[in-house]
CSV table of C-alpha atoms in Angstrom, one decimal:
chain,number,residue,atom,x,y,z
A,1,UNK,CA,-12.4,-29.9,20.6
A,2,UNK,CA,-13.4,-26.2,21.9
A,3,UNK,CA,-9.7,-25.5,22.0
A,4,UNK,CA,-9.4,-26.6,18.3
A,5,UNK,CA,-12.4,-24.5,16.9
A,6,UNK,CA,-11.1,-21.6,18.8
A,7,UNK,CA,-7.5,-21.6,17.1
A,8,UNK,CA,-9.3,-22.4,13.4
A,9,UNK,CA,-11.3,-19.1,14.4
A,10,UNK,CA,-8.4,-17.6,15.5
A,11,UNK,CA,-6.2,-18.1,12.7
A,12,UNK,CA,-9.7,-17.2,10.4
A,13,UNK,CA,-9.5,-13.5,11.8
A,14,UNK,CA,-6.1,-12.9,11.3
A,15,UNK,CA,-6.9,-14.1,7.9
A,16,UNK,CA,-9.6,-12.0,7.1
A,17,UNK,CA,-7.2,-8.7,8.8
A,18,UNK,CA,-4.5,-9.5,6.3
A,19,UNK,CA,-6.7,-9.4,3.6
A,20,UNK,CA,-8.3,-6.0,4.2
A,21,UNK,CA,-5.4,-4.7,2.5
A,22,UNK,CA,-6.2,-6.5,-0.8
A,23,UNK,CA,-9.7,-5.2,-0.8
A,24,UNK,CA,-8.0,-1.6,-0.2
A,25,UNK,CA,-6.5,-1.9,-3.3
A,26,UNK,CA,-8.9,-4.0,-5.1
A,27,UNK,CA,-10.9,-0.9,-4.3
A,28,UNK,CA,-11.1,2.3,-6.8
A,29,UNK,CA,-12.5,4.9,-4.7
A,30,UNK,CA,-10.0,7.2,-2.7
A,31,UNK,CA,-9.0,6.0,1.0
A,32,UNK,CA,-11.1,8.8,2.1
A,33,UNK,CA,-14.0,7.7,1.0
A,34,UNK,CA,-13.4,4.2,1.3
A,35,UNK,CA,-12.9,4.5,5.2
A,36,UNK,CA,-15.7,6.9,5.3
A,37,UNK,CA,-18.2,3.8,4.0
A,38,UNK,CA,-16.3,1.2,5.9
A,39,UNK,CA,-16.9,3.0,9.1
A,40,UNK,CA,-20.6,4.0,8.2
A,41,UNK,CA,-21.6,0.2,7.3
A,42,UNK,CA,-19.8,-1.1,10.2
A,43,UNK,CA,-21.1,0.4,12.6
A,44,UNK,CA,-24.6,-0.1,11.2
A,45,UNK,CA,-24.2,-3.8,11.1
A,46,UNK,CA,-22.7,-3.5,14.6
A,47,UNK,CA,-26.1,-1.6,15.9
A,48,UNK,CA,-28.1,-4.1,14.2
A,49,UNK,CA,-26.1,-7.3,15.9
A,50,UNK,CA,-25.9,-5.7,19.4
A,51,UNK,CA,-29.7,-4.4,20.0
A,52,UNK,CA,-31.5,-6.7,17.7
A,53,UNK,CA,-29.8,-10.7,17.8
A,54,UNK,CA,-28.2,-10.1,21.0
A,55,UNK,CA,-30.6,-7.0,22.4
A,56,UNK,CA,-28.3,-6.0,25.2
A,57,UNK,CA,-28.0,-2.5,25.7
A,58,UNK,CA,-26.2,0.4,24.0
A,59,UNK,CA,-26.5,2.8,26.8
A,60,UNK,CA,-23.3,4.0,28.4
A,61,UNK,CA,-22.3,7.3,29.9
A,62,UNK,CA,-21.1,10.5,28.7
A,63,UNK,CA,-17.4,10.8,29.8
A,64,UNK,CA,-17.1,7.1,28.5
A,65,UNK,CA,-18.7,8.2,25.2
A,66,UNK,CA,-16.2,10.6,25.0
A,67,UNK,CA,-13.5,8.6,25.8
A,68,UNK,CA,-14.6,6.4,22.9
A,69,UNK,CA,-15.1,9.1,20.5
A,70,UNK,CA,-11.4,9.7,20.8
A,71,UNK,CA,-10.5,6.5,20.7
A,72,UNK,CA,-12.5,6.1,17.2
A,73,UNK,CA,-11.1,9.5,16.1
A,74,UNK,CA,-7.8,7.7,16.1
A,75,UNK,CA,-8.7,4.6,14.8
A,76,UNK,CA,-10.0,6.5,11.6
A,77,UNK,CA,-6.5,8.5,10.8
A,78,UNK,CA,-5.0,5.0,11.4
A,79,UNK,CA,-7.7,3.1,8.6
A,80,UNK,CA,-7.3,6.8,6.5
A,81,UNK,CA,-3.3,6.5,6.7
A,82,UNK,CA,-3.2,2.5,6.3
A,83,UNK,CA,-5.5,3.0,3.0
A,84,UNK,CA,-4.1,5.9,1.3
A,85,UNK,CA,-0.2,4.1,2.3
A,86,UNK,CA,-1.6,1.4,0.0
A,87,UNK,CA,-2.8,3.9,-2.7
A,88,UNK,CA,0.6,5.4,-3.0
A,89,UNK,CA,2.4,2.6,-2.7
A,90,UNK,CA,1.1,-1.3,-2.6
A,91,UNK,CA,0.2,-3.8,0.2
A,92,UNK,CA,3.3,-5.2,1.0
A,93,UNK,CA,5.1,-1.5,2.2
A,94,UNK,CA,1.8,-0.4,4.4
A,95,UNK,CA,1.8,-4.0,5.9
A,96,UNK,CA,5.6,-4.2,6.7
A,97,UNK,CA,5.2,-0.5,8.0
A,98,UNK,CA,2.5,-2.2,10.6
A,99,UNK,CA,5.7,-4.0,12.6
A,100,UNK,CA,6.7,-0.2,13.9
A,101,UNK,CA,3.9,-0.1,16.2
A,102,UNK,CA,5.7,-2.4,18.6
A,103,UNK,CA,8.2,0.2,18.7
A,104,UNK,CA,5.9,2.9,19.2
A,105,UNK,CA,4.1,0.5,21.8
A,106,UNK,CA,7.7,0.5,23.6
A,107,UNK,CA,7.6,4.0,24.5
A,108,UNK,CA,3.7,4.8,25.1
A,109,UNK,CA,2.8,1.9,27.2
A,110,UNK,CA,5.2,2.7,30.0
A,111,UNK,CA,4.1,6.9,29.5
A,112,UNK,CA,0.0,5.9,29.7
A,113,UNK,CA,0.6,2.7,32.1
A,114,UNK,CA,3.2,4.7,34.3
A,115,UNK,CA,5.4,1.2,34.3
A,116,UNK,CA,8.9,1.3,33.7
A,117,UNK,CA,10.3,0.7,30.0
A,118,UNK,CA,11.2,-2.7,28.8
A,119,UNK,CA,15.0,-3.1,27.8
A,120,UNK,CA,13.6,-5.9,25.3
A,121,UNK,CA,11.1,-3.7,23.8
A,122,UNK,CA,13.8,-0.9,23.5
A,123,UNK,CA,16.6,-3.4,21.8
A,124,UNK,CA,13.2,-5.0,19.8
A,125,UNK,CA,12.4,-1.3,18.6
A,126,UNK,CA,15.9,-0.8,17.6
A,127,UNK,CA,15.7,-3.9,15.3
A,128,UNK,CA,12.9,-2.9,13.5
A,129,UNK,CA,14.0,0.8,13.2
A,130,UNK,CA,17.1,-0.3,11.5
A,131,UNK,CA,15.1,-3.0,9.3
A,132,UNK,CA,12.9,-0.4,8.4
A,133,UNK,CA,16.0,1.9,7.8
A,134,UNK,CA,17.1,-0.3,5.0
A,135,UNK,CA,13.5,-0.6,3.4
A,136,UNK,CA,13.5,2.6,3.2
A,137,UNK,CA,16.6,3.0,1.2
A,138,UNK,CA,16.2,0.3,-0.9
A,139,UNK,CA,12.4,0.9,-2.0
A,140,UNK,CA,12.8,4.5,-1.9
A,141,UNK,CA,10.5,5.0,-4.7
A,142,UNK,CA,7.5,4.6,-2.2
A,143,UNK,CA,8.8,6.9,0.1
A,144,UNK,CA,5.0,8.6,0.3
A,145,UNK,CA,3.6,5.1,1.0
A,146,UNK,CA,6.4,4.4,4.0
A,147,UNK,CA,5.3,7.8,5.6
A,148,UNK,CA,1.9,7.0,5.3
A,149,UNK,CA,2.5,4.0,6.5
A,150,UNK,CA,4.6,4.7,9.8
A,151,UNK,CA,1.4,6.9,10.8
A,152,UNK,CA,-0.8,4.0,10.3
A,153,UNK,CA,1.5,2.5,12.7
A,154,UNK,CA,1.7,5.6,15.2
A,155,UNK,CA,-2.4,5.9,15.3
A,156,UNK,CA,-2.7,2.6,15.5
A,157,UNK,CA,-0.9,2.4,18.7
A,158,UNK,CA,-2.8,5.7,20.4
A,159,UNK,CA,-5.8,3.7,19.2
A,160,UNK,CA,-4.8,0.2,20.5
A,161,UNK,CA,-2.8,1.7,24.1
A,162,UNK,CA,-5.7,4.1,25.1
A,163,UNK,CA,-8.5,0.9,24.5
A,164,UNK,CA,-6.7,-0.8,27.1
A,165,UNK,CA,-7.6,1.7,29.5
A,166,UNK,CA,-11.1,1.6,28.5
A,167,UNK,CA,-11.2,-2.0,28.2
A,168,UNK,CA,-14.1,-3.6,31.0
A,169,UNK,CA,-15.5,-0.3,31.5
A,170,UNK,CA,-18.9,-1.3,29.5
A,171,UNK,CA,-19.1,-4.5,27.0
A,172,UNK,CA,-16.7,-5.6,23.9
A,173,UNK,CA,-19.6,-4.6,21.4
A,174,UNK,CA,-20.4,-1.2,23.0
A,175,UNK,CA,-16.6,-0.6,22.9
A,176,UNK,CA,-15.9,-1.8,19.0
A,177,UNK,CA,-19.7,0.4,18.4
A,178,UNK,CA,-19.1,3.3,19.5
A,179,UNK,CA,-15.3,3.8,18.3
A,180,UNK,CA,-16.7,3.0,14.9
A,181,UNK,CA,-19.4,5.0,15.3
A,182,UNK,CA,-17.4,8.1,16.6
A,183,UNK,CA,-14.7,7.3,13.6
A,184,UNK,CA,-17.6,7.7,11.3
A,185,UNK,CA,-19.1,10.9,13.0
A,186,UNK,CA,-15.0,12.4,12.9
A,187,UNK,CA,-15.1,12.0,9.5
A,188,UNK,CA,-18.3,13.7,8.9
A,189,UNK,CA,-17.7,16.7,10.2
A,190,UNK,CA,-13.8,16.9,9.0
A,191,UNK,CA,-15.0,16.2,5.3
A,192,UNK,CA,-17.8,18.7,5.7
A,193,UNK,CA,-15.1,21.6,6.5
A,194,UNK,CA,-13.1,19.9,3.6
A,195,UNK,CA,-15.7,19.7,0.9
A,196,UNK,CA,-15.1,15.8,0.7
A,197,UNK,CA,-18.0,15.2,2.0
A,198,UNK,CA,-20.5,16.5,-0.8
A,199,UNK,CA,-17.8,13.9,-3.1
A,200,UNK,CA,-19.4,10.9,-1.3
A,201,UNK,CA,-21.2,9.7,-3.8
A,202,UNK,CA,-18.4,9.3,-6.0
A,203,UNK,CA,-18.1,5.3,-5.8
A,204,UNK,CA,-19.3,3.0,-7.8
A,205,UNK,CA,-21.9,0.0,-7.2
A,206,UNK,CA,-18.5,-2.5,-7.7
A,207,UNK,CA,-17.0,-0.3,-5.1
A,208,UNK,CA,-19.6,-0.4,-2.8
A,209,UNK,CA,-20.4,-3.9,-2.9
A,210,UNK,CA,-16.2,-4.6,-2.0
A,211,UNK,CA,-16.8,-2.1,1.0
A,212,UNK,CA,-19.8,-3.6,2.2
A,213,UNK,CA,-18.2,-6.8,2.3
A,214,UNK,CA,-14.9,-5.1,4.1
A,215,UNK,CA,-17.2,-3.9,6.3
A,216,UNK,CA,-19.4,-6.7,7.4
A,217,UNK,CA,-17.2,-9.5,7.0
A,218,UNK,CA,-13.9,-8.2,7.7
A,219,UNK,CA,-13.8,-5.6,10.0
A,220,UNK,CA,-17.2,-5.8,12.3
A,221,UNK,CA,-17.3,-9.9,12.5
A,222,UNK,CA,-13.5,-10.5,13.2
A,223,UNK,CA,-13.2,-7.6,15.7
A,224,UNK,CA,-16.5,-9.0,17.6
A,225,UNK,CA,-15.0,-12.8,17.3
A,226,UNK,CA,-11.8,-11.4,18.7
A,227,UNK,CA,-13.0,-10.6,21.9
A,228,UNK,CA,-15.1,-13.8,22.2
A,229,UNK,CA,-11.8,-15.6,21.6
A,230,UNK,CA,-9.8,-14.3,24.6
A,231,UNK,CA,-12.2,-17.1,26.8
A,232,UNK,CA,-10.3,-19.9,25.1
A,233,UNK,CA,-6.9,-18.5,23.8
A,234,UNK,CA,-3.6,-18.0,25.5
A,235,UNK,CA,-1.7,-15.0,25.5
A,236,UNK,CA,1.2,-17.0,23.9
A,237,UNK,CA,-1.0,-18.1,21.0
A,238,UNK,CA,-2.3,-14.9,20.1
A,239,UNK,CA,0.2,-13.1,19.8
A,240,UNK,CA,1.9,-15.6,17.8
A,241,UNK,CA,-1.2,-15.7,15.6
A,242,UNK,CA,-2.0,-12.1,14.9
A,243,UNK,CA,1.8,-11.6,14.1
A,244,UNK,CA,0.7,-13.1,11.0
A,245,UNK,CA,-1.4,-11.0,9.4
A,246,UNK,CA,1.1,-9.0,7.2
A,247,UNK,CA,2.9,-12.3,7.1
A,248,UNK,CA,-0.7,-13.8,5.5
A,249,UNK,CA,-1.5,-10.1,3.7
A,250,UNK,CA,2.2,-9.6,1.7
A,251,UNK,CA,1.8,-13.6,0.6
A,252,UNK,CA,-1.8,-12.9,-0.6
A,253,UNK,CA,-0.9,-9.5,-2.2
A,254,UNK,CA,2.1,-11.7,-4.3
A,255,UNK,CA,-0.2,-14.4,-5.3
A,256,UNK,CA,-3.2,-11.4,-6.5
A,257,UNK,CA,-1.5,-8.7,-7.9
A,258,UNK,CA,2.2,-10.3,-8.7
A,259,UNK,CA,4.4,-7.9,-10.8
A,260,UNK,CA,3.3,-4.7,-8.7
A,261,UNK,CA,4.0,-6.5,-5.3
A,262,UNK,CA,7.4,-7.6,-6.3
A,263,UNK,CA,9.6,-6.5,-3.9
A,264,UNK,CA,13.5,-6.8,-3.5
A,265,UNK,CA,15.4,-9.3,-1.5
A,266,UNK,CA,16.5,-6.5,1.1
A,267,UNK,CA,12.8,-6.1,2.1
A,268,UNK,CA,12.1,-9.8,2.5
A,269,UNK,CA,15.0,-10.1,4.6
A,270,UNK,CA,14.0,-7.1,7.1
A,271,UNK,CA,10.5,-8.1,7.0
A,272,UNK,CA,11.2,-11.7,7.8
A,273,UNK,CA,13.8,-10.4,10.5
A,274,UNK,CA,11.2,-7.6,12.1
A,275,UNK,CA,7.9,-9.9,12.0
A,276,UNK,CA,10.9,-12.5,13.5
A,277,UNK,CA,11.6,-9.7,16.6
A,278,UNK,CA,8.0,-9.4,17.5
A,279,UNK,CA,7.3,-12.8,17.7
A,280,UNK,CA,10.3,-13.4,19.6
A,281,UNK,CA,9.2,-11.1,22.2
A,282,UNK,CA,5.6,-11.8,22.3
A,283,UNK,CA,6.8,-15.6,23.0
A,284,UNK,CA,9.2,-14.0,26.1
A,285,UNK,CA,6.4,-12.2,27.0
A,286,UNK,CA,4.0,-14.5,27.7
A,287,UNK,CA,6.1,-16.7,29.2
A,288,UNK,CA,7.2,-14.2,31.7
A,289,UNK,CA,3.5,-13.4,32.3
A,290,UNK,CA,2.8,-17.0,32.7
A,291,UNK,CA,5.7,-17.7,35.4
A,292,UNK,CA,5.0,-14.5,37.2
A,293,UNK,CA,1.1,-15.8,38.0
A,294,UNK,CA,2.4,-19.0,39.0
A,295,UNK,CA,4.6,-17.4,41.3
A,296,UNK,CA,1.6,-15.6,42.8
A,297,UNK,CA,-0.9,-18.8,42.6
A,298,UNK,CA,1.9,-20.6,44.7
């Protein structure tokens, strides 16, 4: 029964992920001040949960603040890049882009972890650099959106690779809080050098009622429930799970919007065969990971 809620829940989150890119474009207000509120409201609502309902403690020390404040400096170009990719283009190209972080992962996991490079990653990476090769040619028309979009995927995986250095080093919520929070403060100070910040107010209520709900309900609650979930889900399942998201985000984005998500059969096909890839592998993965600690328990 546990194991049943947990995949429900499971399956919920990546849900809720793939449709952050329809409130991105549901949205009016530019990415940068869409991320800038997102960020802001987050981490307020992740304060509030933390010290208040669960009252643990926020303190944590300075070279791990810093640390964070890195981290959440990356996570904001990757939100910034992922938002504005959908601006200039539409959902389905910044979601498909998301599939090049595996190849990105490929090469910075083995430089950060010092462990040697996967051949199946490599031959993986080369799959999706060719699929996205023939995206590119065929829906060259958002050409802005793919480059935005292969940064999302780049920052996404400094972002992701570095957290699992810091990962255990304080709690989940102090972690998620303070990259946030940091991501927020980046954005602050880089909008204040930029004038952008004194255009902040430049949303309207409709606006800021869709980002309060991206906020809450789609970015603090599923990245909190996330962590609660790895008690109760396998490796095997969630990568096969979260592999979904553009999978559930490109369908939604169809159904929504139609004509302006209409894509050609070309970037189906590559989509289908680099979503395909990473499954694939996370499946290999796991299993390797699973005979390898039986090996050990024996």
């Amino acid at each position: 029964m546990v194991q049943k809620s947990a995949l429900f829940r499971l399956h919920l989150i990546v849900f809720l992920w793939g449709f952050t890119a329809i409130l991105g474009k549901l949205i009016h207000a530019d990415a940068s001040i869409l991320v800038f509120y997102r960020m802001f409201f987050a981490a307020l609502f992740l304060f509030i949960f933390i010290r208040f309902f669960k009252k643990e403690s926020l303190k944590i020390s300075k070279k791990l603040f810093l640390q964070l404040s890195v981290i959440g400096g990356f996570m904001a170009f990757h939100w910034l890049c992922f938002f504005y990719s959908i601006k200039v283009s539409n959902v389905s190209i910044a979601l498909s882009c998301l599939s090049l972080s595996t190849l990105f992962a490929s090469v910075l996991e083995p430089l950060i972890f010092k462990r040697k490079i996967d051949v199946s990653e490599v031959i993986m990476g080369v799959v999706i650099l060719i699929c996205m090769g023939l995206i590119f040619k065929t829906e060259f028309q958002y050409k802005e959106g793919i480059f935005y979009g292969i940064l999302t995927a780049l920052f996404g995986t400094i972002f992701s690779v570095f957290n699992g250095k810091i990962f255990g080093k304080t709690s989940s919520g102090n972690i998620i809080f303070y990259e946030i929070f940091s991501g927020c403060a980046i954005l602050t100070v880089l909008y204040l050098f930029t004038g952008q910040l004194f255009q902040l107010h430049e949303i309207s209520m409709r606006d800021l009622t869709l980002v309060l709900i991206l906020a809450s309900f789609f970015t603090a609650y599923p990245m909190l429930e996330s962590v609660n979930l790895m008690k109760y889900i396998s490796p095997f399942t969630l990568i096969l799970t979260v592999n979904l998201e553009p999978v559930y985000g490109i369908i939604l984005a169809f159904f929504i919007f139609g004509e302006s998500e209409q894509m050609s059969p070309i970037f189906y096909g590559a989509s289908v065969v680099m979503i395909s890839a990473i499954i694939v592998n996370g499946v290999l993965k796991a299993r390797k990971s699973t005979a390898a600690k039986k090996v050990q328990d024996s």
